Coordinates of C-alpha atoms in Angstrom, one line a residue:
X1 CA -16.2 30.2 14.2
X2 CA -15.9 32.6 17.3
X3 CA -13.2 31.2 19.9
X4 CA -15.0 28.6 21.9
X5 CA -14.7 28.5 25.9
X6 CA -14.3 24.5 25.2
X7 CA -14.5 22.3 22.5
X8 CA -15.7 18.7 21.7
X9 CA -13.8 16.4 18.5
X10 CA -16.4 13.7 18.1
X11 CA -13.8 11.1 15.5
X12 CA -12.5 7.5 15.7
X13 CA -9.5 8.5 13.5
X14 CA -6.7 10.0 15.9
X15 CA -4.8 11.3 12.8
X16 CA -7.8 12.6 11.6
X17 CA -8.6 14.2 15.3
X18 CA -5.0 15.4 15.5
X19 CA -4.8 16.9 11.9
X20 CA -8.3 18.5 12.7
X21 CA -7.0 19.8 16.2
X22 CA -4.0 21.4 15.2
X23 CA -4.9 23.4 12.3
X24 CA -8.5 24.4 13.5
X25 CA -8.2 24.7 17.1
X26 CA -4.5 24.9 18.2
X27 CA -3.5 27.3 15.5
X28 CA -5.6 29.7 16.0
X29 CA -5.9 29.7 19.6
X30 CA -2.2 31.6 19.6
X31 CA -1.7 34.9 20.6
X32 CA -1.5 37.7 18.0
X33 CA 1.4 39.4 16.8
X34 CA 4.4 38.3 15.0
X35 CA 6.7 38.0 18.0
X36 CA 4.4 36.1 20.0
X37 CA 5.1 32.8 21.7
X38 CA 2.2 30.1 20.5
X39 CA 0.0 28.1 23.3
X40 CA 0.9 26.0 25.7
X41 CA -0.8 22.5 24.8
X42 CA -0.6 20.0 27.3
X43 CA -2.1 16.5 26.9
X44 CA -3.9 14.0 29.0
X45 CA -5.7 10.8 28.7
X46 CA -9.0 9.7 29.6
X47 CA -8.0 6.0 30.5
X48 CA -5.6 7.6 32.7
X49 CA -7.5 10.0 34.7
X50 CA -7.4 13.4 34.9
X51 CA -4.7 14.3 37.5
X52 CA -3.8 18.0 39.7
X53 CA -1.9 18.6 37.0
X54 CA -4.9 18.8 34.5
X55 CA -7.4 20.4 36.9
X56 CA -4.4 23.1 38.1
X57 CA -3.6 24.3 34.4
X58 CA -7.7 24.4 33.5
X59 CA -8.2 26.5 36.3
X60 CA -5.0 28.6 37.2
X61 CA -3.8 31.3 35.3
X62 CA -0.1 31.2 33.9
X63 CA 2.0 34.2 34.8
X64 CA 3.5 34.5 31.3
X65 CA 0.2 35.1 29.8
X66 CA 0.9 32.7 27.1
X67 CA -2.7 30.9 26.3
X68 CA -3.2 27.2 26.9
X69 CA -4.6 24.7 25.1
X70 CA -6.0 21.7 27.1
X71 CA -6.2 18.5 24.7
X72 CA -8.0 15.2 26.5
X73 CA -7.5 12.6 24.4
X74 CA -10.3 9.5 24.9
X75 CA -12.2 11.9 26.7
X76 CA -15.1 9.1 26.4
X77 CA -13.6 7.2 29.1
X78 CA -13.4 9.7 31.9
X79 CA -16.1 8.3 34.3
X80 CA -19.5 9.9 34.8
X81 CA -18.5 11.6 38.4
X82 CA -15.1 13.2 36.2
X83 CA -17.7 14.7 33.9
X84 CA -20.3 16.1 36.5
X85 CA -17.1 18.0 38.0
X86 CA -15.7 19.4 34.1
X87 CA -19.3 20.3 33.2
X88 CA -19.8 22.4 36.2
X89 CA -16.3 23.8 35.8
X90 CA -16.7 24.7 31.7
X91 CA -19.7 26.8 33.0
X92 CA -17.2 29.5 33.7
X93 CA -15.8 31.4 31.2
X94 CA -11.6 31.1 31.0
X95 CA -10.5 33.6 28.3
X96 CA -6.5 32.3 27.8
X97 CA -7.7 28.9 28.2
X98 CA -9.2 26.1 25.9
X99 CA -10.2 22.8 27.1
X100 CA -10.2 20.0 24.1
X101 CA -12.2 16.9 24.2
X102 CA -11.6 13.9 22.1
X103 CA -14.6 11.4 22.4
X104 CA -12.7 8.6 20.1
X105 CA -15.9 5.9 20.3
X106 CA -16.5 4.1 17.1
X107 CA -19.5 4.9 15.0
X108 CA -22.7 2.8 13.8
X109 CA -25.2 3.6 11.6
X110 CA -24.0 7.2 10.8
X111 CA -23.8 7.9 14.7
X112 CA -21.1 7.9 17.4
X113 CA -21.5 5.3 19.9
X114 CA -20.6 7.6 23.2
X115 CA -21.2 6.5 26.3
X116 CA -25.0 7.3 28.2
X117 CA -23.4 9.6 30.7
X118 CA -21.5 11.7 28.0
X119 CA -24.1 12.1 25.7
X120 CA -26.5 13.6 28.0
X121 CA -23.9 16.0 29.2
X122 CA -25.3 19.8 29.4
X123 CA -21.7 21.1 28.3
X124 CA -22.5 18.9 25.3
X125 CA -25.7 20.3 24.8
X126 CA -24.4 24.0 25.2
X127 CA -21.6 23.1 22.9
X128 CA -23.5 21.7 20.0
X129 CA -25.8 25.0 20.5
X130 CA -22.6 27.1 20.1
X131 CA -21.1 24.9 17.0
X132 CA -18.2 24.1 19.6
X133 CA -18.6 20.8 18.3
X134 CA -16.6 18.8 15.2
X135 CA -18.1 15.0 14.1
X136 CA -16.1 12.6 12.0
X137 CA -17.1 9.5 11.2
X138 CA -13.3 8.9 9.6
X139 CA -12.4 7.0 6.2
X140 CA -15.0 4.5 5.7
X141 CA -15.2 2.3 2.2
X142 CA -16.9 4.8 0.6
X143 CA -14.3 7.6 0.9
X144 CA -11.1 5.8 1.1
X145 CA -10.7 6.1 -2.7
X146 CA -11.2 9.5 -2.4
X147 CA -9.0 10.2 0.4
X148 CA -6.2 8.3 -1.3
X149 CA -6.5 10.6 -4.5
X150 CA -6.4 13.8 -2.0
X151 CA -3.6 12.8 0.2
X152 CA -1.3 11.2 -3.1
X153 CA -1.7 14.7 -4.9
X154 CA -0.7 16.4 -1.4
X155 CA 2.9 14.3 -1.3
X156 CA 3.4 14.6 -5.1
X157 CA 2.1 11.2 -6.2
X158 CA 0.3 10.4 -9.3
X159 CA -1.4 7.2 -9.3
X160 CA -2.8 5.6 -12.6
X161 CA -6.2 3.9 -12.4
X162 CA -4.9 0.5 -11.7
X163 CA -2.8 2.0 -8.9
X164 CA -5.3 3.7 -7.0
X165 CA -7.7 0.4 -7.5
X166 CA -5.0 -1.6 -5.6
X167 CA -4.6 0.6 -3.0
X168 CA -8.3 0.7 -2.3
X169 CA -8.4 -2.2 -2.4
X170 CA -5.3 -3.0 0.4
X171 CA -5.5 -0.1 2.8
X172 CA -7.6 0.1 5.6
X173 CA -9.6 3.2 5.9
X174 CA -7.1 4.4 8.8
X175 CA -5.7 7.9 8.1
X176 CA -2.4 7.0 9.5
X177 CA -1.8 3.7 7.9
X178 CA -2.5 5.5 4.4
X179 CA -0.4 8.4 4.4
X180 CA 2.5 5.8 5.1
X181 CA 1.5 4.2 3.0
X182 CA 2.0 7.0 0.3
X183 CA 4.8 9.0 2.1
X184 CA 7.1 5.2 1.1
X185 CA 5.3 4.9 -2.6
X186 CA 6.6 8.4 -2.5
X187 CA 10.6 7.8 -1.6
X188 CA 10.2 4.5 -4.0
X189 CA 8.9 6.2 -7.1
X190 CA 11.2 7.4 -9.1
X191 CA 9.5 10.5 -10.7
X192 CA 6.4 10.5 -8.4
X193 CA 4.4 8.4 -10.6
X194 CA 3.0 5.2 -9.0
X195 CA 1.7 2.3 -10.8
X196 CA 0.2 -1.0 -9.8
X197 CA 3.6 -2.8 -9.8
X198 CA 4.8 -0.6 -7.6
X199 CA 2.0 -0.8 -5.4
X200 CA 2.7 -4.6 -5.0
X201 CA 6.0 -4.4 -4.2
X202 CA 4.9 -2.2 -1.4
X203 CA 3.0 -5.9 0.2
X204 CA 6.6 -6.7 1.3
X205 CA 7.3 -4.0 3.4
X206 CA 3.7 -2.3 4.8
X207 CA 1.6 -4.9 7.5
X208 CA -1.6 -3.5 6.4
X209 CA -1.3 -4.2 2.9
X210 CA 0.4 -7.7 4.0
X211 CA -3.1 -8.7 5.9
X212 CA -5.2 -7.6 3.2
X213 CA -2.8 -9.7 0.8
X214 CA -3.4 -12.7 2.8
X215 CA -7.4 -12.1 2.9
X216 CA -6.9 -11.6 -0.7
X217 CA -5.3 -14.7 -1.8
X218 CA -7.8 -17.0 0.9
X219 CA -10.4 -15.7 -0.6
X220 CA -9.2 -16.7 -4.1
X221 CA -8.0 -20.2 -2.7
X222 CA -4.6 -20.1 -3.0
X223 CA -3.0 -21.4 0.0
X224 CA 0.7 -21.7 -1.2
X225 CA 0.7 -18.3 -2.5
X226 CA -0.7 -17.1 1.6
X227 CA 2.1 -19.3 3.0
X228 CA 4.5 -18.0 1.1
X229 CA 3.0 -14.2 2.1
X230 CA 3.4 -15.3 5.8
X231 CA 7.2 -16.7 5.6
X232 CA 8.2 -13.7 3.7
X233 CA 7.1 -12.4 7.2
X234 CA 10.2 -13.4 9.1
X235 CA 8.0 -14.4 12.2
X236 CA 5.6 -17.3 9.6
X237 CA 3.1 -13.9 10.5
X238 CA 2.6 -14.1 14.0
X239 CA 2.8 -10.1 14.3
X240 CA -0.3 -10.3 12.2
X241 CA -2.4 -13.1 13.8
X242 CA -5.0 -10.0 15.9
X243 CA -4.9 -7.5 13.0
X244 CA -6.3 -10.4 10.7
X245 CA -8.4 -11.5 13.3
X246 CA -10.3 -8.0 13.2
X247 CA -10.3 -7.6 9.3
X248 CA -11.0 -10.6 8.6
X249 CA -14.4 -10.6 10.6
X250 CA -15.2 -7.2 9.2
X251 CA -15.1 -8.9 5.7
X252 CA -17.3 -11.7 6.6
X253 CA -19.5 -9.6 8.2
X254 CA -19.9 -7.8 5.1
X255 CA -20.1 -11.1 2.7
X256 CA -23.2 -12.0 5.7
X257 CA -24.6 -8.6 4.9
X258 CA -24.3 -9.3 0.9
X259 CA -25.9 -12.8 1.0
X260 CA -29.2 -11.3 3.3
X261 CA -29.7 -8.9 0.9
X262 CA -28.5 -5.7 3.0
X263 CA -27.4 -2.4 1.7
X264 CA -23.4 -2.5 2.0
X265 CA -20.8 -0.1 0.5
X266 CA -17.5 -1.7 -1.0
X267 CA -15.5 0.0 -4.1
X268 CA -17.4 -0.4 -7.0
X269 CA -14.7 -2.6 -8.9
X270 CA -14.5 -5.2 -6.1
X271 CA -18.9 -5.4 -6.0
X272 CA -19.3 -7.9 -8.7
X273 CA -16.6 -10.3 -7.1
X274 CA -17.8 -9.8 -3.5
X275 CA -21.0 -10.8 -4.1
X276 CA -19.9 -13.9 -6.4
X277 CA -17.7 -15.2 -3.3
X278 CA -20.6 -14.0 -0.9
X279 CA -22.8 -16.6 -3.0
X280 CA -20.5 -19.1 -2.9
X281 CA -19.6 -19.2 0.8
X282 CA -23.0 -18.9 1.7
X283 CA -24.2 -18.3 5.0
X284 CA -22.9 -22.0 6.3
X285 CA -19.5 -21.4 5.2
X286 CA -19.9 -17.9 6.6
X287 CA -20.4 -19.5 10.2
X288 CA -17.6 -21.5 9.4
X289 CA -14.9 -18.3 8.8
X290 CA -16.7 -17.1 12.3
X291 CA -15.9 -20.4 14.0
X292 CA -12.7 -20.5 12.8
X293 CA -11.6 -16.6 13.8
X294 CA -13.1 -17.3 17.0
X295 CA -11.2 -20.7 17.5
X296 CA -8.0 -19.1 17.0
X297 CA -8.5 -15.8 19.2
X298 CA -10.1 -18.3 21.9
X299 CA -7.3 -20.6 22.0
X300 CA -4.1 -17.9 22.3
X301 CA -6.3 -16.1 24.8
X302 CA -6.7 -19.0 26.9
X303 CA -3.1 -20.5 26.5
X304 CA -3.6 -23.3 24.6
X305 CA -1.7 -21.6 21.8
X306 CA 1.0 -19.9 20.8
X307 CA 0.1 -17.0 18.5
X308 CA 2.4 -18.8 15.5
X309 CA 0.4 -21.8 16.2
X310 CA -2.8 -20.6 16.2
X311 CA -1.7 -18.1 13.1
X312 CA -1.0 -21.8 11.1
X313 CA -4.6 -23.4 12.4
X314 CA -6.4 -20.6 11.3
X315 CA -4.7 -20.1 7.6
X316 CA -5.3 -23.9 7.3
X317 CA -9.2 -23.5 8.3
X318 CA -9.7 -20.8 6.5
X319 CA -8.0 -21.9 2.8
X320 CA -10.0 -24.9 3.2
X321 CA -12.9 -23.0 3.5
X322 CA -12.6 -20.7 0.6
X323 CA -11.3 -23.2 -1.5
X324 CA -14.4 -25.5 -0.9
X325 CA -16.8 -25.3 -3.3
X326 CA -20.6 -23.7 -1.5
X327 CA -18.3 -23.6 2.0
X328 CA -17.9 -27.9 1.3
X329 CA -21.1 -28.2 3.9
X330 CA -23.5 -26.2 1.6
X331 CA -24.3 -22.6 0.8
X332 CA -26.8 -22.5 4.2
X333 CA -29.3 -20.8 2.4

């Protein structure tokens, strides 16, 4: 790739974005020779604005002829009249300087979900023309597995089969979460090998594989076993009340997908069982989960609740729930 005048990173994953800006963009941006100081990389974010500062460094030239490297992270949320003004700008060629774009929006159906005003940008256009552009989608279910095996070998882990099953199974398709994931398994192995005992002892002291414990053992209708996840927690889980919220949802979602007879993608060990519970829940118990996740985010966002209570009223609902057989009111379908 020639040195772009500007560049857009098109990604929902900020590890991903940063991993991907650093050693494709920022890396080689620095001037040549072996003595040579690197860029200067500022940052700024879009839900900040973009201050003098920002507009001063894209448009002045340093005196120390170092080059600069302009990174504006949420770029999506700069409003339409900020755009208008950077578009006409980019149209001049800065050599020395390199403005970076983040546009973070999540992705549906294989597409970024940016915002009208930024997607009909002409610096966009001209960009994608000159292959100044980079698109991620992230980790989604169908490459978390394979991401875990890449990112294990990179520390030094070796994880047998049973392993890396429980880890896709627990992680959440977030770069960050799973090379912390890995980086402890890592310091608690002993000789770098990792198996799925291991693994579970890592549920005491990593929140994302705590939530997906939780969902886990609902799921399987075992209350005592989630109470006793959420004292371990200190807190009886309060931290974890909004993460569950969200993951939660996303696996009902997909059980509602399952039962209408949709195309979803879930590791293939976990299918079989996914669908079984999918069938049993139905879509009435379905509406039920939704009811309840709703109940609970309504009522700490309104006051009626502390987080802790509402935490306790929603592992209540939902173990009766999965623990009903057909969702107790009847499959719905």
């Amino acid at each position: 790739m020639d040195r772009p005048g500007f560049f857009f990173c098109i990604c929902p994953d900020a590890a991903l974005l940063r991993e991907y800006v650093e050693r494709e963009l920022v890396a080689p941006f620095a001037s040549g020779g072996s003595g040579a100081p690197g860029p200067d990389v500022q940052t700024f974010w879009g839900d900040e604005g973009l201050d003098r500062r920002f507009w001063d460094a894209l448009t002045l030239l340093g005196m120390d002829g170092r080059s600069r490297v302009l990174i504006v992270r949420g770029a999506h949320q700069l409003p339409a009249d900020v755009w208008k003004k950077l578009s006409s700008l980019l149209g001049t060629p800065r050599p020395g300087i390199l403005p970076v774009f983040c546009l973070e929006c999540p992705w549906e159906k294989g597409q970024s979900k940016l915002p009208a005003h930024v997607a009909k940008l002409k610096c966009l256009a001209f960009a994608e023309s000159r292959k100044w552009v980079w698109r991620s989608m992230g980790i989604d279910v169908r490459s978390l597995r394979q991401y875990v095996q890449k990112q294990a070998a990179a520390v030094g882990l070796r994880l047998n089969p049973d392993a890396l099953n429980a880890l896709s199974e627990m992680l959440i398709p977030d770069a960050a979460a799973i090379r912390g994931v890995l980086e402890q398994l890592y310091l608690a192995s002993a000789d770098g090998s990792v198996d799925a005992d291991l693994v579970r002892q890592m549920t005491e002291f990593t929140p994302d594989a705590v939530i997906f414990d939780v969902i886990r053992q609902l799921e399987n209708g075992n209350p005592r076993a989630v109470w006793k996840v959420l004292l371990r927690e200190g807190d009886g889980g309060e931290s974890l009340l909004f993460p569950l919220l969200t993951l939660m949802a996303r696996e009902a979602r997909i059980l509602w997908q399952m039962n209408a007879g949709e195309r979803v993608f879930v590791p293939q060990f976990l299918e079989n069982e996914k669908r079984r519970l999918a069938a049993r829940l139905g879509f009435e118990g379905l509406c039920r989960v939704f009811a309840a996740l709703e109940a609970a985010e309504l009522s700490v966002k309104s006051g009626a609740r502390q987080p802790l209570q509402a935490m306790e009223e929603l592992t209540a609902s939902l173990s009766l729930i999965f623990s009903s057989p057909r969702g107790e009111k009847g499959s719905g379908r």
